[in-house]
């Protein structure tokens, strides 16, 4: 059970209800994490910038690469809610997460995600050299910022013990 309760829409302030309604309008769904974040519309807005950065990454990376990068960060951080969310995204694409053969670009992003989530102070120079050979600097800035929000998401879901959304239960990794 989550350590912070989700908002109660019926008793929430007009500001919180407006943020809730805008989230539904933009993305069509409300997760347990978002319901908790909405106690602070500012915090919710900051975490929702994940979507802005994801859209910027899409100019150079496809969803599969972004999901694998995100899944890697989530797995290293041992964050069940995001791990399950990205497993669902991959499975819904017709993929089996545990048997994906990554492309060279995806393998690089996976290695980068592992390095960031393990110790952002110790990302190997070889990974940076490969990234800089493949991607332009604005993309690299967006990629690192996106990874930062992913790490923040794992910290939030882990620290708060956010409950897994019921619709994700079928995607939970089997032990």
Coordinates of N, CA, C and O in Angstrom, one line a residue:
X1 N 0.8 -1.2 0.0 CA 0.0 0.0 0.0 C 0.9 1.2 0.0 O 1.9 1.3 0.7
X2 N 0.5 2.2 -0.8 CA 1.3 3.4 -1.0 C 1.3 4.2 0.4 O 0.4 4.2 1.1
X3 N 2.5 4.8 0.6 CA 2.7 5.6 1.8 C 2.0 7.0 1.8 O 1.9 7.6 2.8
X4 N 1.6 7.4 0.6 CA 0.9 8.7 0.4 C -0.4 8.3 -0.4 O -0.3 7.6 -1.4
X5 N -1.5 8.7 0.1 CA -2.8 8.4 -0.5 C -2.9 9.2 -1.8 O -2.4 10.3 -2.0
X6 N -3.7 8.6 -2.7 CA -4.0 9.3 -4.0 C -5.0 10.5 -3.6 O -5.7 10.4 -2.6
X7 N -5.1 11.4 -4.5 CA -6.0 12.5 -4.2 C -7.5 11.9 -4.3 O -7.7 10.9 -5.0
X8 N -8.3 12.6 -3.6 CA -9.8 12.3 -3.8 C -10.3 13.4 -4.6 O -10.4 14.6 -4.2
X9 N -10.7 13.1 -5.8 CA -11.2 14.1 -6.8 C -12.3 14.9 -6.2 O -12.3 16.2 -6.4
X10 N -13.3 14.3 -5.6 CA -14.5 15.0 -5.1 C -14.2 16.0 -4.0 O -14.9 17.0 -3.9
X11 N -13.1 15.8 -3.3 CA -12.8 16.8 -2.2 C -11.5 17.6 -2.5 O -11.1 18.5 -1.7
X12 N -10.9 17.4 -3.7 CA -9.7 18.1 -4.1 C -10.0 19.6 -4.4 O -11.2 19.9 -4.8
X13 N -9.0 20.4 -4.3 CA -9.2 21.8 -4.6 C -9.4 22.0 -6.1 O -9.1 21.1 -6.9
X14 N -10.0 23.1 -6.5 CA -10.2 23.4 -8.0 C -8.9 23.3 -8.8 O -8.9 22.8 -9.9
X15 N -7.8 23.7 -8.2 CA -6.5 23.6 -8.9 C -6.1 22.1 -9.2 O -5.7 21.8 -10.3
X16 N -6.3 21.3 -8.2 CA -5.9 19.9 -8.3 C -6.9 19.2 -9.3 O -6.5 18.4 -10.2
X17 N -8.2 19.5 -9.2 CA -9.2 19.0 -10.2 C -8.9 19.4 -11.6 O -8.9 18.6 -12.5
X18 N -8.4 20.7 -11.8 CA -8.1 21.2 -13.1 C -6.9 20.4 -13.6 O -6.9 20.0 -14.8
X19 N -5.9 20.2 -12.8 CA -4.7 19.4 -13.2 C -5.0 18.0 -13.6 O -4.6 17.4 -14.6
X20 N -5.9 17.4 -12.8 CA -6.4 16.0 -13.0 C -7.1 16.0 -14.4 O -6.8 15.1 -15.2
X21 N -8.0 16.9 -14.6 CA -8.8 16.9 -15.8 C -7.9 17.1 -17.1 O -8.1 16.5 -18.1
X22 N -6.9 18.0 -16.9 CA -6.0 18.3 -18.0 C -5.2 17.0 -18.3 O -4.9 16.7 -19.5
X23 N -4.7 16.3 -17.3 CA -4.0 15.1 -17.5 C -4.8 14.0 -18.3 O -4.4 13.4 -19.2
X24 N -6.1 13.9 -17.9 CA -7.0 13.0 -18.6 C -7.2 13.5 -20.1 O -7.2 12.6 -21.0
X25 N -7.3 14.8 -20.3 CA -7.5 15.3 -21.6 C -6.3 15.0 -22.5 O -6.4 14.6 -23.6
X26 N -5.1 15.2 -21.9 CA -3.9 15.0 -22.7 C -3.5 13.5 -22.9 O -3.1 13.2 -24.0
X27 N -3.7 12.7 -21.9 CA -3.2 11.3 -22.0 C -4.3 10.3 -21.9 O -4.0 9.1 -22.1
X28 N -5.5 10.6 -21.5 CA -6.6 9.7 -21.5 C -6.6 8.7 -20.4 O -7.5 7.8 -20.4
X29 N -5.7 8.8 -19.5 CA -5.7 7.9 -18.3 C -5.1 8.6 -17.1 O -4.3 9.5 -17.2
X30 N -5.4 8.0 -16.0 CA -4.8 8.5 -14.7 C -4.2 7.3 -13.9 O -5.0 6.4 -13.6
X31 N -2.9 7.4 -13.7 CA -2.3 6.3 -13.0 C -2.3 6.5 -11.5 O -2.5 7.7 -11.0
X32 N -1.9 5.5 -10.7 CA -1.8 5.7 -9.3 C -0.7 6.7 -9.0 O -0.9 7.5 -8.0
X33 N 0.4 6.7 -9.7 CA 1.5 7.6 -9.4 C 1.0 9.1 -9.6 O 1.3 9.9 -8.8
X34 N 0.3 9.3 -10.7 CA -0.2 10.6 -11.0 C -1.2 11.1 -10.0 O -1.2 12.2 -9.6
X35 N -2.1 10.2 -9.5 CA -3.1 10.5 -8.5 C -2.4 11.0 -7.2 O -2.9 11.8 -6.5
X36 N -1.2 10.4 -6.9 CA -0.5 10.8 -5.7 C 0.2 12.1 -6.0 O 0.2 13.0 -5.2
X37 N 0.9 12.2 -7.1 CA 1.6 13.4 -7.5 C 0.7 14.7 -7.5 O 1.1 15.8 -7.2
X38 N -0.6 14.5 -7.8 CA -1.5 15.6 -7.9 C -1.8 16.3 -6.6 O -2.3 17.4 -6.6
X39 N -1.3 15.7 -5.5 CA -1.3 16.5 -4.3 C -0.6 17.8 -4.4 O -0.8 18.8 -3.8
X40 N 0.4 17.8 -5.4 CA 1.2 19.0 -5.7 C 1.1 19.1 -7.3 O 1.9 18.5 -8.0
X41 N 0.2 20.0 -7.8 CA 0.2 20.1 -9.2 C 1.5 20.5 -9.8 O 1.9 20.1 -11.0
X42 N 2.4 21.3 -9.1 CA 3.7 21.6 -9.6 C 4.6 20.4 -9.8 O 5.2 20.2 -10.8
X43 N 4.5 19.5 -8.8 CA 5.3 18.2 -8.9 C 4.8 17.4 -10.1 O 5.6 16.8 -10.8
X44 N 3.5 17.3 -10.2 CA 2.9 16.6 -11.3 C 3.4 17.1 -12.6 O 3.7 16.4 -13.5
X45 N 3.3 18.5 -12.8 CA 3.8 19.1 -14.0 C 5.2 18.8 -14.3 O 5.6 18.5 -15.5
X46 N 6.1 18.8 -13.3 CA 7.5 18.5 -13.5 C 7.7 17.1 -14.0 O 8.4 16.8 -15.0
X47 N 7.1 16.1 -13.3 CA 7.2 14.7 -13.8 C 6.6 14.5 -15.1 O 7.0 13.7 -15.9
X48 N 5.5 15.3 -15.5 CA 4.9 15.1 -16.8 C 5.8 15.6 -17.9 O 5.5 15.3 -19.1
X49 N 6.8 16.3 -17.6 CA 7.8 16.8 -18.7 C 8.4 15.6 -19.3 O 9.1 15.7 -20.4
X50 N 8.3 14.4 -18.7 CA 8.8 13.1 -19.3 C 8.2 13.0 -20.7 O 8.9 12.7 -21.6
X51 N 6.9 13.3 -20.8 CA 6.3 13.2 -22.1 C 6.9 14.2 -23.2 O 7.0 13.9 -24.3
X52 N 7.2 15.4 -22.7 CA 7.8 16.4 -23.6 C 9.1 15.9 -24.1 O 9.4 16.0 -25.3
X53 N 10.0 15.4 -23.2 CA 11.3 14.9 -23.6 C 11.1 13.7 -24.5 O 11.9 13.5 -25.5
X54 N 10.2 12.8 -24.1 CA 10.0 11.6 -25.0 C 9.7 12.0 -26.4 O 10.2 11.5 -27.4
X55 N 8.8 13.0 -26.6 CA 8.4 13.5 -27.9 C 9.6 14.1 -28.6 O 9.8 13.9 -29.8
X56 N 10.5 14.8 -27.9 CA 11.7 15.3 -28.5 C 12.7 14.2 -29.0 O 13.3 14.3 -30.0
X57 N 12.7 13.1 -28.2 CA 13.6 12.0 -28.5 C 13.1 11.3 -29.8 O 13.9 10.7 -30.6
X58 N 11.8 11.3 -30.0 CA 11.2 10.6 -31.1 C 11.7 11.2 -32.5 O 11.5 10.5 -33.5
X59 N 12.3 12.3 -32.5 CA 12.8 12.8 -33.8 C 14.0 11.9 -34.3 O 14.3 11.9 -35.5
X60 N 14.6 11.2 -33.3 CA 15.8 10.4 -33.7 C 15.7 9.0 -33.2 O 16.4 8.1 -33.7
X61 N 14.8 8.7 -32.3 CA 14.7 7.3 -31.7 C 13.3 6.9 -31.8 O 12.3 7.6 -31.6
X62 N 13.1 5.6 -32.1 CA 11.7 5.0 -32.2 C 11.3 4.6 -30.8 O 12.1 4.6 -29.8
X63 N 10.0 4.3 -30.6 CA 9.5 4.0 -29.3 C 10.2 2.8 -28.7 O 10.4 2.7 -27.5
X64 N 10.4 1.8 -29.5 CA 11.1 0.6 -29.0 C 12.4 0.9 -28.3 O 12.7 0.5 -27.2
X65 N 13.2 1.8 -28.9 CA 14.5 2.2 -28.3 C 14.2 3.0 -27.0 O 14.9 2.7 -26.0
X66 N 13.3 3.9 -27.1 CA 13.0 4.7 -25.9 C 12.5 3.8 -24.7 O 12.8 3.9 -23.6
X67 N 11.6 2.8 -25.1 CA 11.1 1.9 -24.0 C 12.2 1.0 -23.5 O 12.2 0.8 -22.3
X68 N 13.1 0.5 -24.3 CA 14.2 -0.3 -23.8 C 15.1 0.5 -22.9 O 15.5 0.0 -21.8
X69 N 15.4 1.7 -23.3 CA 16.2 2.6 -22.4 C 15.5 2.9 -21.1 O 16.1 2.7 -20.0
X70 N 14.2 3.1 -21.1 CA 13.4 3.4 -19.9 C 13.3 2.1 -19.0 O 13.4 2.2 -17.8
X71 N 13.1 1.0 -19.7 CA 13.0 -0.3 -19.0 C 14.3 -0.6 -18.3 O 14.3 -1.0 -17.1
X72 N 15.4 -0.3 -18.9 CA 16.7 -0.6 -18.3 C 16.9 0.3 -17.1 O 17.3 -0.3 -16.0
X73 N 16.7 1.5 -17.2 CA 16.8 2.4 -16.0 C 15.9 1.9 -14.9 O 16.4 1.8 -13.7
X74 N 14.7 1.6 -15.2 CA 13.7 1.2 -14.2 C 14.2 -0.1 -13.5 O 14.0 -0.3 -12.3
X75 N 14.7 -1.0 -14.3 CA 15.1 -2.3 -13.8 C 16.3 -2.2 -12.9 O 16.4 -2.8 -11.8
X76 N 17.3 -1.4 -13.3 CA 18.5 -1.1 -12.5 C 18.1 -0.5 -11.1 O 18.6 -0.8 -10.1
X77 N 17.1 0.4 -11.2 CA 16.6 1.0 -10.0 C 15.6 0.2 -9.2 O 15.1 0.6 -8.1
X78 N 15.3 -1.0 -9.7 CA 14.4 -2.0 -9.0 C 13.1 -1.3 -8.7 O 12.6 -1.4 -7.6
X79 N 12.5 -0.7 -9.7 CA 11.2 0.0 -9.6 C 10.1 -0.7 -10.3 O 10.0 -0.6 -11.6
X80 N 9.3 -1.5 -9.6 CA 8.4 -2.4 -10.2 C 7.3 -1.7 -11.1 O 7.0 -2.1 -12.1
X81 N 6.8 -0.5 -10.6 CA 5.8 0.1 -11.4 C 6.3 0.6 -12.8 O 5.7 0.2 -13.8
X82 N 7.4 1.3 -12.9 CA 7.9 1.6 -14.2 C 8.3 0.4 -15.0 O 8.1 0.4 -16.2
X83 N 9.0 -0.6 -14.4 CA 9.4 -1.8 -15.1 C 8.2 -2.4 -15.7 O 8.2 -2.7 -16.9
X84 N 7.1 -2.5 -15.0 CA 5.9 -3.2 -15.5 C 5.3 -2.3 -16.6 O 4.8 -2.8 -17.6
X85 N 5.3 -1.0 -16.4 CA 4.7 -0.1 -17.4 C 5.5 -0.3 -18.8 O 4.9 -0.4 -19.8
X86 N 6.8 -0.3 -18.7 CA 7.6 -0.4 -20.0 C 7.5 -1.9 -20.5 O 7.6 -2.0 -21.8
X87 N 7.4 -2.8 -19.7 CA 7.1 -4.2 -20.2 C 5.8 -4.2 -21.0 O 5.7 -4.8 -22.1
X88 N 4.8 -3.5 -20.4 CA 3.5 -3.5 -21.1 C 3.6 -2.8 -22.5 O 3.0 -3.3 -23.5
X89 N 4.4 -1.7 -22.5 CA 4.6 -1.0 -23.8 C 5.2 -1.9 -24.8 O 4.8 -2.0 -26.0
X90 N 6.2 -2.7 -24.4 CA 6.9 -3.6 -25.4 C 6.0 -4.7 -25.8 O 6.0 -5.1 -26.9
X91 N 5.3 -5.3 -24.8 CA 4.5 -6.5 -25.1 C 3.3 -6.0 -26.0 O 3.0 -6.8 -26.9
X92 N 2.8 -4.8 -25.8 CA 1.7 -4.4 -26.6 C 2.2 -4.1 -28.0 O 1.4 -4.0 -29.0
X93 N 3.5 -3.9 -28.2 CA 4.1 -3.8 -29.6 C 4.3 -5.2 -30.2 O 4.9 -5.3 -31.3
X94 N 4.0 -6.3 -29.5 CA 4.2 -7.6 -30.0 C 5.5 -8.2 -29.6 O 5.9 -9.2 -30.2
X95 N 6.2 -7.6 -28.7 CA 7.6 -8.1 -28.3 C 7.6 -8.8 -27.0 O 6.7 -8.5 -26.1
X96 N 8.5 -9.7 -26.8 CA 8.7 -10.3 -25.5 C 9.9 -9.7 -24.9 O 11.1 -9.9 -25.3
X97 N 9.8 -8.9 -23.8 CA 10.9 -8.1 -23.3 C 12.2 -8.9 -23.0 O 13.3 -8.4 -23.3
X98 N 12.0 -10.1 -22.5 CA 13.2 -10.9 -22.1 C 13.9 -11.5 -23.3 O 15.0 -12.0 -23.2
X99 N 13.3 -11.5 -24.5 CA 14.0 -12.1 -25.6 C 14.2 -11.2 -26.8 O 14.6 -11.6 -27.9
X100 N 14.2 -9.9 -26.5 CA 14.5 -8.9 -27.5 C 16.0 -8.9 -27.8 O 16.8 -8.9 -26.9
X101 N 16.3 -9.0 -29.1 CA 17.6 -8.8 -29.6 C 17.8 -7.4 -30.0 O 17.3 -6.9 -31.0
X102 N 18.5 -6.6 -29.1 CA 18.6 -5.2 -29.4 C 19.5 -4.9 -30.6 O 20.5 -5.6 -30.9
X103 N 19.1 -3.9 -31.4 CA 20.0 -3.4 -32.5 C 21.2 -2.8 -31.8 O 21.3 -2.6 -30.6
X104 N 22.2 -2.4 -32.6 CA 23.4 -1.7 -32.1 C 23.1 -0.4 -31.4 O 23.6 -0.2 -30.3
X105 N 22.2 0.4 -31.9 CA 21.8 1.6 -31.3 C 21.1 1.3 -29.9 O 21.3 2.0 -28.9
X106 N 20.2 0.3 -30.0 CA 19.4 0.0 -28.7 C 20.4 -0.6 -27.7 O 20.3 -0.2 -26.5
X107 N 21.4 -1.4 -28.1 CA 22.4 -1.9 -27.1 C 23.2 -0.8 -26.5 O 23.5 -0.8 -25.3
X108 N 23.5 0.2 -27.3 CA 24.2 1.4 -26.7 C 23.3 2.1 -25.7 O 23.8 2.5 -24.7
X109 N 22.0 2.3 -26.1 CA 21.1 3.0 -25.1 C 20.9 2.2 -23.9 O 20.8 2.7 -22.8
X110 N 20.9 0.9 -24.0 CA 20.8 0.0 -22.8 C 22.0 0.1 -21.9 O 21.9 0.3 -20.7
X111 N 23.2 0.1 -22.6 CA 24.4 0.3 -21.8 C 24.4 1.7 -21.1 O 24.9 1.8 -19.9
X112 N 24.0 2.7 -21.8 CA 23.9 4.0 -21.3 C 23.0 4.1 -20.1 O 23.3 4.7 -19.0
X113 N 21.8 3.5 -20.3 CA 20.8 3.5 -19.2 C 21.3 2.8 -18.0 O 21.1 3.3 -16.8
X114 N 22.0 1.6 -18.2 CA 22.5 0.9 -17.0 C 23.6 1.8 -16.3 O 23.6 1.8 -15.1
X115 N 24.4 2.4 -17.1 CA 25.5 3.3 -16.5 C 24.9 4.4 -15.7 O 25.3 4.7 -14.6
X116 N 23.9 5.1 -16.3 CA 23.3 6.3 -15.6 C 22.6 5.8 -14.3 O 22.8 6.4 -13.3
X117 N 21.9 4.7 -14.4 CA 21.1 4.3 -13.2 C 22.0 3.7 -12.1 O 21.7 3.7 -10.9
X118 N 23.2 3.1 -12.5 CA 24.1 2.5 -11.6 C 24.9 3.6 -10.9 O 25.1 3.6 -9.7
X119 N 25.6 4.5 -11.7 CA 26.4 5.5 -11.1 C 26.7 6.6 -12.2 O 27.6 6.4 -13.0
X120 N 25.9 7.6 -12.2 CA 26.0 8.7 -13.2 C 27.4 9.3 -13.2 O 27.8 10.0 -14.2
X121 N 28.2 9.2 -12.1 CA 29.5 9.7 -12.0 C 30.5 8.8 -12.7 O 31.7 9.2 -12.9
X122 N 30.1 7.6 -13.2 CA 31.1 6.7 -13.7 C 30.7 6.1 -15.1 O 30.9 5.0 -15.3
X123 N 30.1 6.9 -15.9 CA 29.7 6.5 -17.2 C 31.0 6.3 -18.0 O 31.8 7.3 -18.1
X124 N 31.2 5.1 -18.5 CA 32.5 4.9 -19.3 C 32.7 5.8 -20.5 O 31.7 6.1 -21.2
X125 N 33.9 6.3 -20.7 CA 34.2 7.2 -21.8 C 33.8 6.5 -23.1 O 33.4 7.2 -24.1
X126 N 33.9 5.2 -23.2 CA 33.6 4.5 -24.5 C 32.1 4.7 -24.8 O 31.8 4.8 -26.0
X127 N 31.3 4.6 -23.8 CA 29.9 4.9 -24.1 C 29.6 6.3 -24.6 O 28.9 6.5 -25.6
X128 N 30.2 7.3 -23.9 CA 30.1 8.6 -24.4 C 30.6 8.8 -25.8 O 30.0 9.5 -26.6
X129 N 31.7 8.2 -26.1 CA 32.3 8.3 -27.4 C 31.3 7.7 -28.5 O 31.1 8.4 -29.5
X130 N 30.7 6.6 -28.2 CA 29.8 6.0 -29.1 C 28.5 6.9 -29.3 O 28.0 7.0 -30.4
X131 N 28.0 7.4 -28.1 CA 26.9 8.3 -28.2 C 27.1 9.5 -29.0 O 26.3 9.9 -29.9
X132 N 28.3 10.1 -28.8 CA 28.6 11.3 -29.6 C 28.9 11.1 -31.1 O 28.6 11.9 -31.9
X133 N 29.3 9.8 -31.4 CA 29.5 9.5 -32.8 C 28.1 9.2 -33.5 O 28.0 9.4 -34.7
X134 N 27.1 8.9 -32.7 CA 25.8 8.5 -33.3 C 24.8 9.7 -33.3 O 23.9 9.8 -34.1
X135 N 24.9 10.5 -32.2 CA 23.8 11.4 -31.9 C 24.3 12.9 -31.8 O 25.4 13.1 -31.3
X136 N 23.5 13.8 -32.2 CA 23.8 15.3 -32.1 C 23.6 15.7 -30.6 O 22.9 15.1 -29.9
X137 N 24.3 16.8 -30.3 CA 24.3 17.2 -28.9 C 22.9 17.6 -28.3 O 22.6 17.2 -27.2
X138 N 22.0 18.2 -29.1 CA 20.7 18.5 -28.5 C 20.0 17.2 -28.1 O 19.3 17.1 -27.1
X139 N 20.1 16.1 -29.0 CA 19.5 14.9 -28.6 C 20.2 14.3 -27.3 O 19.5 13.8 -26.5
X140 N 21.5 14.4 -27.2 CA 22.2 13.9 -26.0 C 21.7 14.6 -24.8 O 21.5 14.0 -23.7
X141 N 21.5 15.9 -24.9 CA 21.0 16.7 -23.7 C 19.6 16.2 -23.4 O 19.3 15.9 -22.2
X142 N 18.7 16.0 -24.4 CA 17.4 15.5 -24.1 C 17.4 14.1 -23.5 O 16.6 13.7 -22.7
X143 N 18.3 13.3 -24.0 CA 18.4 11.9 -23.6 C 18.8 11.8 -22.1 O 18.3 11.1 -21.3
X144 N 19.8 12.7 -21.7 CA 20.2 12.7 -20.3 C 19.1 13.3 -19.4 O 18.9 12.7 -18.3
X145 N 18.5 14.3 -19.9 CA 17.4 14.9 -19.1 C 16.2 13.9 -18.9 O 15.7 13.7 -17.9
X146 N 15.9 13.2 -20.0 CA 14.9 12.1 -20.0 C 15.3 11.0 -19.0 O 14.5 10.6 -18.1
X147 N 16.6 10.6 -19.0 CA 17.0 9.6 -18.0 C 16.9 10.1 -16.6 O 16.5 9.4 -15.7
X148 N 17.2 11.4 -16.4 CA 17.0 12.0 -15.1 C 15.6 11.9 -14.6 O 15.4 11.6 -13.4
X149 N 14.6 12.2 -15.5 CA 13.2 12.1 -15.0 C 12.9 10.6 -14.8 O 12.1 10.3 -13.9
X150 N 13.5 9.7 -15.6 CA 13.2 8.3 -15.4 C 13.7 7.9 -14.0 O 13.0 7.2 -13.2
X151 N 14.9 8.3 -13.6 CA 15.5 8.0 -12.3 C 14.6 8.6 -11.2 O 14.3 8.0 -10.2
X152 N 14.2 9.9 -11.4 CA 13.3 10.5 -10.5 C 12.0 9.8 -10.3 O 11.5 9.6 -9.2
X153 N 11.5 9.3 -11.4 CA 10.2 8.5 -11.4 C 10.4 7.2 -10.6 O 9.6 6.8 -9.7
X154 N 11.6 6.6 -10.7 CA 11.8 5.3 -10.0 C 12.0 5.6 -8.5 O 11.5 4.9 -7.6
X155 N 12.6 6.8 -8.2 CA 12.8 7.2 -6.8 C 11.4 7.4 -6.2 O 11.1 7.0 -5.1
X156 N 10.6 8.2 -6.9 CA 9.2 8.5 -6.4 C 8.4 7.2 -6.2 O 7.9 7.0 -5.1
X157 N 8.3 6.3 -7.2 CA 7.5 5.1 -7.0 C 8.0 4.2 -5.9 O 7.2 3.6 -5.2
X158 N 9.4 4.1 -5.8 CA 9.9 3.3 -4.8 C 9.7 3.9 -3.4 O 9.3 3.2 -2.4
X159 N 10.1 5.2 -3.2 CA 10.0 5.8 -1.9 C 8.5 5.8 -1.4 O 8.3 5.6 -0.2
X160 N 7.6 6.0 -2.3 CA 6.2 6.2 -1.9 C 5.5 4.8 -1.9 O 4.4 4.6 -1.3
X161 N 6.1 3.8 -2.4 CA 5.5 2.5 -2.6 C 4.2 2.6 -3.4 O 3.2 2.0 -3.0
X162 N 4.3 3.2 -4.5 CA 3.1 3.4 -5.4 C 2.6 2.0 -5.8 O 3.4 1.1 -6.2
X163 N 1.3 1.8 -5.6 CA 0.7 0.5 -6.0 C 0.7 0.4 -7.5 O 0.4 1.4 -8.2
X164 N 0.9 -0.8 -7.9 CA 0.8 -1.2 -9.4 C -0.6 -0.9 -9.9 O -1.6 -1.3 -9.2
X165 N -0.8 -0.3 -11.0 CA -2.1 0.0 -11.5 C -2.7 -1.4 -12.0 O -2.0 -2.2 -12.5
X166 N -4.0 -1.6 -11.7 CA -4.6 -2.9 -12.0 C -4.4 -3.3 -13.4 O -4.2 -4.5 -13.7
X167 N -4.5 -2.4 -14.4 CA -4.4 -2.8 -15.8 C -2.9 -3.3 -16.1 O -2.7 -3.9 -17.2
X168 N -2.0 -3.0 -15.2 CA -0.6 -3.5 -15.5 C -0.3 -4.9 -14.9 O 0.7 -5.5 -15.2
X169 N -1.2 -5.4 -14.1 CA -1.0 -6.6 -13.4 C -0.6 -7.8 -14.3 O 0.3 -8.5 -14.0
X170 N -1.2 -7.9 -15.4 CA -1.0 -8.9 -16.4 C 0.4 -8.8 -17.0 O 0.9 -9.8 -17.5
X171 N 1.0 -7.7 -16.9 CA 2.4 -7.5 -17.5 C 3.5 -7.6 -16.5 O 4.7 -7.5 -16.9
X172 N 3.1 -7.9 -15.3 CA 4.2 -8.0 -14.2 C 5.1 -9.1 -14.6 O 4.7 -10.2 -15.1
X173 N 6.4 -8.9 -14.4 CA 7.4 -9.9 -14.7 C 7.3 -11.1 -13.8 O 7.1 -10.9 -12.6
X174 N 7.2 -12.2 -14.4 CA 7.1 -13.5 -13.6 C 8.4 -13.8 -13.0 O 9.5 -13.7 -13.6
X175 N 8.4 -14.3 -11.8 CA 9.7 -14.6 -11.1 C 10.3 -15.8 -11.6 O 9.9 -16.6 -12.3

